[in-house]
mmCIF file of C-alpha atoms in Angstrom:
data_model
loop_
_atom_site.group_PDB
_atom_site.id
_atom_site.type_symbol
_atom_site.label_atom_id
_atom_site.label_comp_id
_atom_site.label_asym_id
_atom_site.label_seq_id
_atom_site.Cartn_x
_atom_site.Cartn_y
_atom_site.Cartn_z
ATOM 1 C CA MET G 359 0.004 0.003 -0.002
ATOM 2 C CA ALA G 360 1.353 3.359 -1.008
ATOM 3 C CA VAL G 361 -0.637 6.396 0.087
ATOM 4 C CA GLU G 362 0.510 9.880 -0.841
ATOM 5 C CA ARG G 363 -1.786 11.781 1.496
ATOM 6 C CA PHE G 364 -3.411 10.293 4.576
ATOM 7 C CA PRO G 365 -5.094 13.211 6.378
ATOM 8 C CA VAL G 366 -5.559 12.302 10.043
ATOM 9 C CA GLU G 367 -8.893 13.871 10.929
ATOM 10 C CA ALA G 368 -10.741 14.115 14.244
ATOM 11 C CA SER G 369 -14.070 12.809 12.898
ATOM 12 C CA HIS G 370 -12.355 9.806 11.317
ATOM 13 C CA ILE G 371 -10.607 9.066 14.626
ATOM 14 C CA LEU G 372 -14.004 9.346 16.415
ATOM 15 C CA MET G 373 -15.528 6.758 14.070
ATOM 16 C CA PHE G 374 -12.513 4.488 14.398
ATOM 17 C CA ALA G 375 -12.539 4.733 18.210
ATOM 18 C CA ARG G 376 -16.243 3.818 18.296
ATOM 19 C CA ALA G 377 -15.558 0.903 15.928
ATOM 20 C CA ILE G 378 -13.003 -0.606 18.321
ATOM 21 C CA GLY G 379 -15.212 0.045 21.341
ATOM 22 C CA ASP G 380 -12.884 2.578 22.945
ATOM 23 C CA GLU G 381 -14.518 5.944 23.593
ATOM 24 C CA ASN G 382 -11.636 7.434 25.555
ATOM 25 C CA PRO G 383 -12.103 11.251 25.322
ATOM 26 C CA VAL G 384 -8.479 11.586 24.130
ATOM 27 C CA TYR G 385 -9.768 10.023 20.859
ATOM 28 C CA THR G 386 -13.369 11.258 20.762
ATOM 29 C CA ASP G 387 -13.575 14.745 22.308
ATOM 30 C CA PRO G 388 -11.300 17.547 21.080
ATOM 31 C CA ALA G 389 -12.617 19.774 23.935
ATOM 32 C CA SER G 390 -11.562 17.296 26.649
ATOM 33 C CA PRO G 391 -8.562 18.013 28.886
ATOM 34 C CA GLU G 392 -7.156 14.639 27.777
ATOM 35 C CA ALA G 393 -7.067 15.780 24.118
ATOM 36 C CA ALA G 394 -5.993 19.320 25.003
ATOM 37 C CA ALA G 395 -2.831 17.856 26.571
ATOM 38 C CA PHE G 396 -1.791 16.789 23.042
ATOM 39 C CA GLY G 397 -3.117 19.829 21.168
ATOM 40 C CA GLY G 398 -5.996 17.783 19.726
ATOM 41 C CA VAL G 399 -7.409 14.283 19.713
ATOM 42 C CA ILE G 400 -4.786 11.595 19.218
ATOM 43 C CA ALA G 401 -5.193 8.419 17.204
ATOM 44 C CA PRO G 402 -5.703 5.005 18.864
ATOM 45 C CA PRO G 403 -2.690 2.666 18.493
ATOM 46 C CA THR G 404 -4.060 0.773 15.462
ATOM 47 C CA PHE G 405 -5.507 3.787 13.591
ATOM 48 C CA THR G 406 -2.960 3.853 10.771
ATOM 49 C CA MET G 407 -4.757 0.785 9.347
ATOM 50 C CA ALA G 408 -7.371 3.296 8.142
ATOM 51 C CA ALA G 409 -4.848 4.724 5.675
ATOM 52 C CA SER G 410 -6.355 2.212 3.224
ATOM 53 C CA GLN G 411 -9.295 4.675 2.883
ATOM 54 C CA PHE G 412 -6.835 6.909 1.039
ATOM 55 C CA ASP G 413 -5.276 4.206 -1.118
ATOM 56 C CA PRO G 414 -6.831 4.687 -4.600
ATOM 57 C CA ASP G 415 -6.101 1.056 -5.470
ATOM 58 C CA HIS G 416 -7.289 -0.560 -2.214
ATOM 59 C CA VAL G 417 -8.671 -3.943 -3.339
ATOM 60 C CA LEU G 418 -11.009 -4.393 -0.365
ATOM 61 C CA ARG G 419 -13.282 -1.466 -1.326
ATOM 62 C CA PRO G 420 -15.971 -1.517 -4.040
ATOM 63 C CA LYS G 421 -15.292 1.029 -6.785
ATOM 64 C CA PRO G 422 -17.745 2.549 -9.289
ATOM 65 C CA GLY G 423 -17.842 0.648 -12.578
ATOM 66 C CA GLU G 424 -15.707 -2.223 -11.313
ATOM 67 C CA PRO G 425 -16.967 -5.706 -10.391
ATOM 68 C CA TRP G 426 -17.114 -6.384 -6.654
ATOM 69 C CA PHE G 427 -16.677 -9.906 -5.308
ATOM 70 C CA GLY G 428 -19.303 -9.624 -2.542
ATOM 71 C CA SER G 429 -22.955 -10.591 -3.021
ATOM 72 C CA ALA G 430 -25.541 -8.517 -4.899
ATOM 73 C CA ARG G 431 -27.907 -10.151 -7.430
ATOM 74 C CA GLU G 432 -25.695 -13.211 -7.160
ATOM 75 C CA PRO G 433 -23.879 -14.586 -4.082
ATOM 76 C CA SER G 434 -20.617 -13.336 -5.601
ATOM 77 C CA GLY G 435 -20.195 -10.602 -8.172
ATOM 78 C CA ALA G 436 -16.784 -11.482 -9.517
ATOM 79 C CA GLU G 437 -14.375 -14.320 -9.872
ATOM 80 C CA VAL G 438 -11.681 -13.753 -7.294
ATOM 81 C CA THR G 439 -8.234 -15.200 -7.367
ATOM 82 C CA ARG G 440 -8.127 -16.876 -3.994
ATOM 83 C CA THR G 441 -4.654 -16.344 -2.682
ATOM 84 C CA GLY G 442 -5.705 -17.748 0.686
ATOM 85 C CA LYS G 443 -3.582 -15.035 2.286
ATOM 86 C CA LEU G 444 -4.253 -14.587 6.003
ATOM 87 C CA HIS G 445 -3.197 -11.831 8.397
ATOM 88 C CA ALA G 446 -0.874 -13.656 10.817
ATOM 89 C CA GLU G 447 0.721 -10.864 12.829
ATOM 90 C CA GLN G 448 0.625 -7.095 13.152
ATOM 91 C CA HIS G 449 3.203 -4.928 14.884
ATOM 92 C CA PHE G 450 3.515 -1.192 15.404
ATOM 93 C CA GLU G 451 6.346 1.024 16.577
ATOM 94 C CA TYR G 452 5.303 4.470 17.770
ATOM 95 C CA HIS G 453 7.866 7.212 17.377
ATOM 96 C CA ARG G 454 5.478 9.763 18.928
ATOM 97 C CA PRO G 455 1.678 10.181 19.363
ATOM 98 C CA LEU G 456 -0.290 10.790 16.166
ATOM 99 C CA VAL G 457 -2.418 13.950 16.478
ATOM 100 C CA ALA G 458 -5.483 14.975 14.427
ATOM 101 C CA GLY G 459 -4.627 17.597 11.821
ATOM 102 C CA GLU G 460 -1.462 15.935 10.590
ATOM 103 C CA VAL G 461 -1.114 14.623 7.061
ATOM 104 C CA LEU G 462 0.888 11.441 6.648
ATOM 105 C CA THR G 463 2.343 9.597 3.732
ATOM 106 C CA ALA G 464 2.561 5.795 3.777
ATOM 107 C CA THR G 465 5.402 4.066 1.994
ATOM 108 C CA GLU G 466 6.013 0.362 1.941
ATOM 109 C CA ARG G 467 9.161 -1.735 1.915
ATOM 110 C CA ALA G 468 9.552 -5.501 1.752
ATOM 111 C CA GLY G 469 10.751 -7.522 4.724
ATOM 112 C CA GLU G 470 11.736 -11.166 5.070
ATOM 113 C CA THR G 471 10.000 -14.243 3.688
ATOM 114 C CA TRP G 472 10.176 -17.666 5.344
ATOM 115 C CA GLN G 473 8.451 -21.033 5.444
ATOM 116 C CA LYS G 474 7.318 -23.313 8.226
ATOM 117 C CA GLU G 475 5.723 -26.754 8.275
ATOM 118 C CA SER G 476 2.455 -27.116 10.165
ATOM 119 C CA LYS G 477 0.109 -30.034 10.855
ATOM 120 C CA ARG G 478 -3.003 -27.893 10.235
ATOM 121 C CA GLY G 479 -2.012 -25.858 7.174
ATOM 122 C CA GLY G 480 0.749 -27.828 5.398
ATOM 123 C CA THR G 481 3.633 -25.607 4.297
ATOM 124 C CA LEU G 482 3.105 -22.080 5.589
ATOM 125 C CA SER G 483 4.650 -19.295 3.485
ATOM 126 C CA PHE G 484 5.161 -16.139 5.536
ATOM 127 C CA GLU G 485 5.774 -12.684 4.119
ATOM 128 C CA GLU G 486 6.714 -9.530 5.963
ATOM 129 C CA LEU G 487 5.879 -5.996 4.839
ATOM 130 C CA TYR G 488 6.833 -2.722 6.500
ATOM 131 C CA ILE G 489 4.910 0.529 6.132
ATOM 132 C CA ASP G 490 6.442 3.812 7.267
ATOM 133 C CA TYR G 491 3.980 6.596 8.102
ATOM 134 C CA THR G 492 5.728 9.952 7.781
ATOM 135 C CA ASN G 493 4.468 13.487 8.367
ATOM 136 C CA VAL G 494 4.405 15.113 4.904
ATOM 137 C CA GLU G 495 5.355 18.562 6.182
ATOM 138 C CA THR G 496 8.168 17.740 8.589
ATOM 139 C CA GLY G 497 9.349 14.443 7.094
ATOM 140 C CA GLU G 498 9.219 13.015 10.608
ATOM 141 C CA LEU G 499 8.608 9.273 10.926
ATOM 142 C CA VAL G 500 5.551 8.851 13.204
ATOM 143 C CA VAL G 501 4.593 5.161 13.050
ATOM 144 C CA THR G 502 6.255 2.073 11.604
ATOM 145 C CA ALA G 503 3.965 -0.888 10.945
ATOM 146 C CA ARG G 504 5.072 -4.449 10.249
ATOM 147 C CA PHE G 505 2.539 -6.774 8.638
ATOM 148 C CA VAL G 506 3.054 -10.532 8.530
ATOM 149 C CA THR G 507 0.833 -12.512 6.184
ATOM 150 C CA VAL G 508 0.748 -16.261 5.670
ATOM 151 C CA ILE G 509 -0.369 -18.466 2.803
ATOM 152 C CA PRO G 510 -0.984 -22.088 3.863
ATOM 153 C CA SER G 511 -0.455 -24.778 1.192
ATOM 154 C CA GLN G 512 -3.688 -26.432 2.348
ATOM 155 C CA VAL G 513 -6.880 -25.026 3.905
ATOM 156 C CA PRO G 514 -6.240 -25.087 7.672
ATOM 157 C CA THR G 515 -8.493 -27.435 9.633
ATOM 158 C CA GLN G 516 -10.580 -25.746 12.329
ATOM 159 C CA GLY G 517 -8.853 -26.048 15.659
ATOM 160 C CA MET Q 508 -2.838 9.265 34.627
ATOM 161 C CA ALA Q 509 0.663 8.313 33.634
ATOM 162 C CA LEU Q 510 2.018 5.169 35.184
ATOM 163 C CA SER Q 511 5.267 5.144 37.164
ATOM 164 C CA ALA Q 512 7.903 2.408 37.268
ATOM 165 C CA ALA Q 513 8.010 2.666 41.080
ATOM 166 C CA SER Q 514 4.360 1.624 41.314
ATOM 167 C CA LEU Q 515 4.800 -1.434 39.056
ATOM 168 C CA GLN Q 516 6.050 -4.935 39.706
ATOM 169 C CA VAL Q 517 6.820 -7.726 37.274
ATOM 170 C CA GLY Q 518 3.762 -9.951 37.198
ATOM 171 C CA ASP Q 519 1.233 -7.155 37.839
ATOM 172 C CA SER Q 520 -1.703 -7.574 35.512
ATOM 173 C CA ARG Q 521 -4.966 -6.003 34.441
ATOM 174 C CA SER Q 522 -7.946 -7.562 32.689
ATOM 175 C CA ASP Q 523 -10.901 -5.972 31.002
ATOM 176 C CA VAL Q 524 -13.830 -7.047 28.848
ATOM 177 C CA VAL Q 525 -12.937 -5.155 25.666
ATOM 178 C CA LEU Q 526 -15.795 -6.375 23.446
ATOM 179 C CA ASP Q 527 -18.992 -7.789 24.956
ATOM 180 C CA ASN Q 528 -21.259 -9.961 22.792
ATOM 181 C CA VAL Q 529 -19.705 -8.796 19.490
ATOM 182 C CA SER Q 530 -22.481 -7.719 17.120
ATOM 183 C CA ARG Q 531 -22.453 -7.902 13.348
ATOM 184 C CA THR Q 532 -23.087 -4.151 13.444
ATOM 185 C CA GLN Q 533 -19.869 -3.613 15.447
ATOM 186 C CA ILE Q 534 -17.993 -5.517 12.713
ATOM 187 C CA VAL Q 535 -19.662 -3.305 10.071
ATOM 188 C CA MET Q 536 -18.585 -0.213 12.033
ATOM 189 C CA TYR Q 537 -14.999 -1.461 11.914
ATOM 190 C CA ALA Q 538 -15.235 -2.087 8.171
ATOM 191 C CA GLY Q 539 -16.550 1.444 7.614
ATOM 192 C CA ALA Q 540 -13.956 3.176 9.768
ATOM 193 C CA SER Q 541 -10.926 1.159 8.685
ATOM 194 C CA GLY Q 542 -11.755 0.820 4.996
ATOM 195 C CA ASP Q 543 -11.407 -2.976 5.069
ATOM 196 C CA TYR Q 544 -14.674 -3.880 3.323
ATOM 197 C CA ASN Q 545 -13.784 -7.530 2.729
ATOM 198 C CA PRO Q 546 -17.202 -9.254 2.408
ATOM 199 C CA LEU Q 547 -15.931 -12.019 4.711
ATOM 200 C CA HIS Q 548 -16.681 -9.621 7.567
ATOM 201 C CA SER Q 549 -20.109 -8.273 6.615
ATOM 202 C CA ASP Q 550 -21.741 -10.219 3.794
ATOM 203 C CA GLU Q 551 -23.646 -13.238 5.130
ATOM 204 C CA VAL Q 552 -24.666 -14.430 1.635
ATOM 205 C CA TYR Q 553 -21.108 -14.313 0.286
ATOM 206 C CA VAL Q 554 -19.516 -15.748 3.396
ATOM 207 C CA THR Q 555 -21.853 -18.741 3.726
ATOM 208 C CA GLN Q 556 -22.555 -19.533 0.049
ATOM 209 C CA VAL Q 557 -19.246 -18.653 -1.581
ATOM 210 C CA ALA Q 558 -16.518 -18.617 1.068
ATOM 211 C CA GLY Q 559 -17.900 -21.555 3.037
ATOM 212 C CA TYR Q 560 -17.823 -20.165 6.585
ATOM 213 C CA PRO Q 561 -20.695 -20.595 9.096
ATOM 214 C CA THR Q 562 -21.196 -16.798 9.305
ATOM 215 C CA VAL Q 563 -19.272 -13.522 9.107
ATOM 216 C CA PHE Q 564 -16.313 -13.020 11.448
ATOM 217 C CA ALA Q 565 -14.547 -9.991 12.897
ATOM 218 C CA HIS Q 566 -11.462 -8.414 11.367
ATOM 219 C CA GLY Q 567 -8.336 -9.463 13.271
ATOM 220 C CA MET Q 568 -7.559 -5.751 13.520
ATOM 221 C CA LEU Q 569 -10.856 -5.143 15.360
ATOM 222 C CA SER Q 570 -9.673 -7.549 18.078
ATOM 223 C CA MET Q 571 -6.217 -5.938 18.134
ATOM 224 C CA GLY Q 572 -7.749 -2.461 18.314
ATOM 225 C CA ALA Q 573 -10.111 -3.402 21.141
ATOM 226 C CA THR Q 574 -7.295 -5.174 23.006
ATOM 227 C CA GLY Q 575 -5.240 -1.984 22.907
ATOM 228 C CA ARG Q 576 -7.628 -0.419 25.431
ATOM 229 C CA VAL Q 577 -6.407 -2.639 28.287
ATOM 230 C CA LEU Q 578 -2.922 -1.219 27.642
ATOM 231 C CA THR Q 579 -3.746 2.446 27.040
ATOM 232 C CA ASP Q 580 -6.193 2.604 29.984
ATOM 233 C CA TRP Q 581 -3.341 1.357 32.187
ATOM 234 C CA VAL Q 582 -0.206 3.104 30.862
ATOM 235 C CA GLY Q 583 -1.910 6.367 29.924
ATOM 236 C CA ASN Q 584 -2.582 8.201 26.673
ATOM 237 C CA GLY Q 585 0.117 8.409 24.016
ATOM 238 C CA ARG Q 586 2.592 6.321 26.039
ATOM 239 C CA LEU Q 587 2.937 3.186 23.912
ATOM 240 C CA LYS Q 588 6.271 2.709 22.139
ATOM 241 C CA SER Q 589 5.372 -0.587 20.502
ATOM 242 C CA TYR Q 590 2.454 -2.974 20.261
ATOM 243 C CA GLY Q 591 2.356 -6.220 18.302
ATOM 244 C CA VAL Q 592 0.139 -9.289 18.153
ATOM 245 C CA ARG Q 593 -0.375 -12.629 16.476
ATOM 246 C CA PHE Q 594 -3.884 -13.572 15.392
ATOM 247 C CA VAL Q 595 -4.435 -17.068 16.744
ATOM 248 C CA ASN Q 596 -8.187 -17.671 16.424
ATOM 249 C CA GLN Q 597 -11.172 -16.114 14.706
ATOM 250 C CA VAL Q 598 -13.723 -13.926 16.500
ATOM 251 C CA TRP Q 599 -17.391 -14.591 15.727
ATOM 252 C CA PRO Q 600 -20.576 -12.594 16.358
ATOM 253 C CA GLY Q 601 -21.676 -13.222 19.949
ATOM 254 C CA ASP Q 602 -18.153 -13.652 21.273
ATOM 255 C CA THR Q 603 -17.071 -11.777 24.368
ATOM 256 C CA LEU Q 604 -13.398 -10.816 24.498
ATOM 257 C CA THR Q 605 -11.409 -10.314 27.679
ATOM 258 C CA ALA Q 606 -7.951 -8.769 27.325
ATOM 259 C CA THR Q 607 -5.222 -9.181 29.944
ATOM 260 C CA ALA Q 608 -1.947 -7.243 30.079
ATOM 261 C CA THR Q 609 0.843 -8.431 32.379
ATOM 262 C CA VAL Q 610 4.089 -6.636 33.270
ATOM 263 C CA ASP Q 611 6.984 -8.639 31.887
ATOM 264 C CA ALA Q 612 9.865 -6.278 32.663
ATOM 265 C CA ILE Q 613 10.546 -2.793 34.013
ATOM 266 C CA ARG Q 614 13.746 -1.260 32.706
ATOM 267 C CA GLU Q 615 15.720 1.926 32.196
ATOM 268 C CA GLU Q 616 17.472 2.769 28.965
ATOM 269 C CA GLY Q 617 19.205 6.065 28.215
ATOM 270 C CA GLY Q 618 17.583 7.707 31.234
ATOM 271 C CA GLN Q 619 14.094 6.703 30.091
ATOM 272 C CA HIS Q 620 11.937 4.193 31.993
ATOM 273 C CA TYR Q 621 9.996 1.529 30.131
ATOM 274 C CA ALA Q 622 7.582 -1.241 31.006
ATOM 275 C CA ASP Q 623 7.267 -4.316 28.797
ATOM 276 C CA PHE Q 624 3.969 -6.177 28.739
ATOM 277 C CA THR Q 625 2.601 -9.416 27.433
ATOM 278 C CA VAL Q 626 -0.982 -9.250 26.292
ATOM 279 C CA VAL Q 627 -3.494 -11.984 25.616
ATOM 280 C CA THR Q 628 -7.152 -11.740 24.670
ATOM 281 C CA VAL Q 629 -9.443 -14.725 25.142
ATOM 282 C CA ASN Q 630 -13.025 -15.419 24.135
ATOM 283 C CA GLN Q 631 -15.811 -16.659 26.432
ATOM 284 C CA ASP Q 632 -14.437 -20.218 26.149
ATOM 285 C CA ASP Q 633 -11.019 -19.034 27.363
ATOM 286 C CA LYS Q 634 -9.589 -19.643 23.905
ATOM 287 C CA PRO Q 635 -6.930 -17.068 22.937
ATOM 288 C CA VAL Q 636 -7.765 -14.926 19.894
ATOM 289 C CA VAL Q 637 -4.793 -12.530 19.950
ATOM 290 C CA THR Q 638 -1.503 -12.801 21.834
ATOM 291 C CA GLY Q 639 1.253 -10.235 21.821
ATOM 292 C CA THR Q 640 3.577 -7.792 23.516
ATOM 293 C CA ALA Q 641 3.799 -4.056 24.107
ATOM 294 C CA THR Q 642 6.242 -1.522 25.512
ATOM 295 C CA ALA Q 643 5.272 1.763 27.137
ATOM 296 C CA ILE Q 644 7.122 4.776 28.479
ATOM 297 C CA VAL Q 645 6.554 5.078 32.231
ATOM 298 C CA ASP Q 646 7.497 7.752 34.766
ATOM 299 C CA PRO Q 647 10.439 6.911 37.078
#
């Protein structure tokens, strides 16, 4: 995911905070003393995931004029290439709090790849991806995210 | 309130119900806010007839986001230095998630005090759904 401009806005943070069930005033109320201590509402620790709203090519969002793989007239609207990719791990490093009003850019860089044998999923192919979220004005690195995805060679049995 | 190293001991822990009786609507709220509109999380027709699951399930990142509250409510706002998890089991509508953070280490580095935590979130059957670690800045 490469995002040129990810505006971090108070109303978006409010919606995100509600969505994770955390209505701490430092996220939801710009007039609170908690938010005032930071000069505005700050973002919850996992908020940078919402940068995908600003990724023009985000594949997990329906787009006008393009087939969407969810149900409509039919149970599925498009043939999807099933990669079977699963989100295995997610890590964040916080260089400082992220405050509403900032504009970030998200740039990605590849990490390691490795394989592991498992009883449930056969050969597991892991892939690591880093995303750096940088303030566009100051060039300051604010958050580093590390995504680990896994593709099992067979459908994992429920366990 | 900011936490201080002097008030902490290795092994101290805190637990909280971070999502109670997860609703399909809560999962839809997460899809809308995060931008992850994968129909696996909101589209009952697609998920049962095409993907072959019993019903929709929550985004892993919803569980990670909700779990973060047990940390931030304890260490204070804007104090986390790192937070990482593995997704170990799916979360289904009706699940209730309890997150527990435990102090793993208290240390000083370059004049700054830190607390390291392990974190685990379980469902109502005591089955872990996310497990991970976090580090926070603490007062001396």
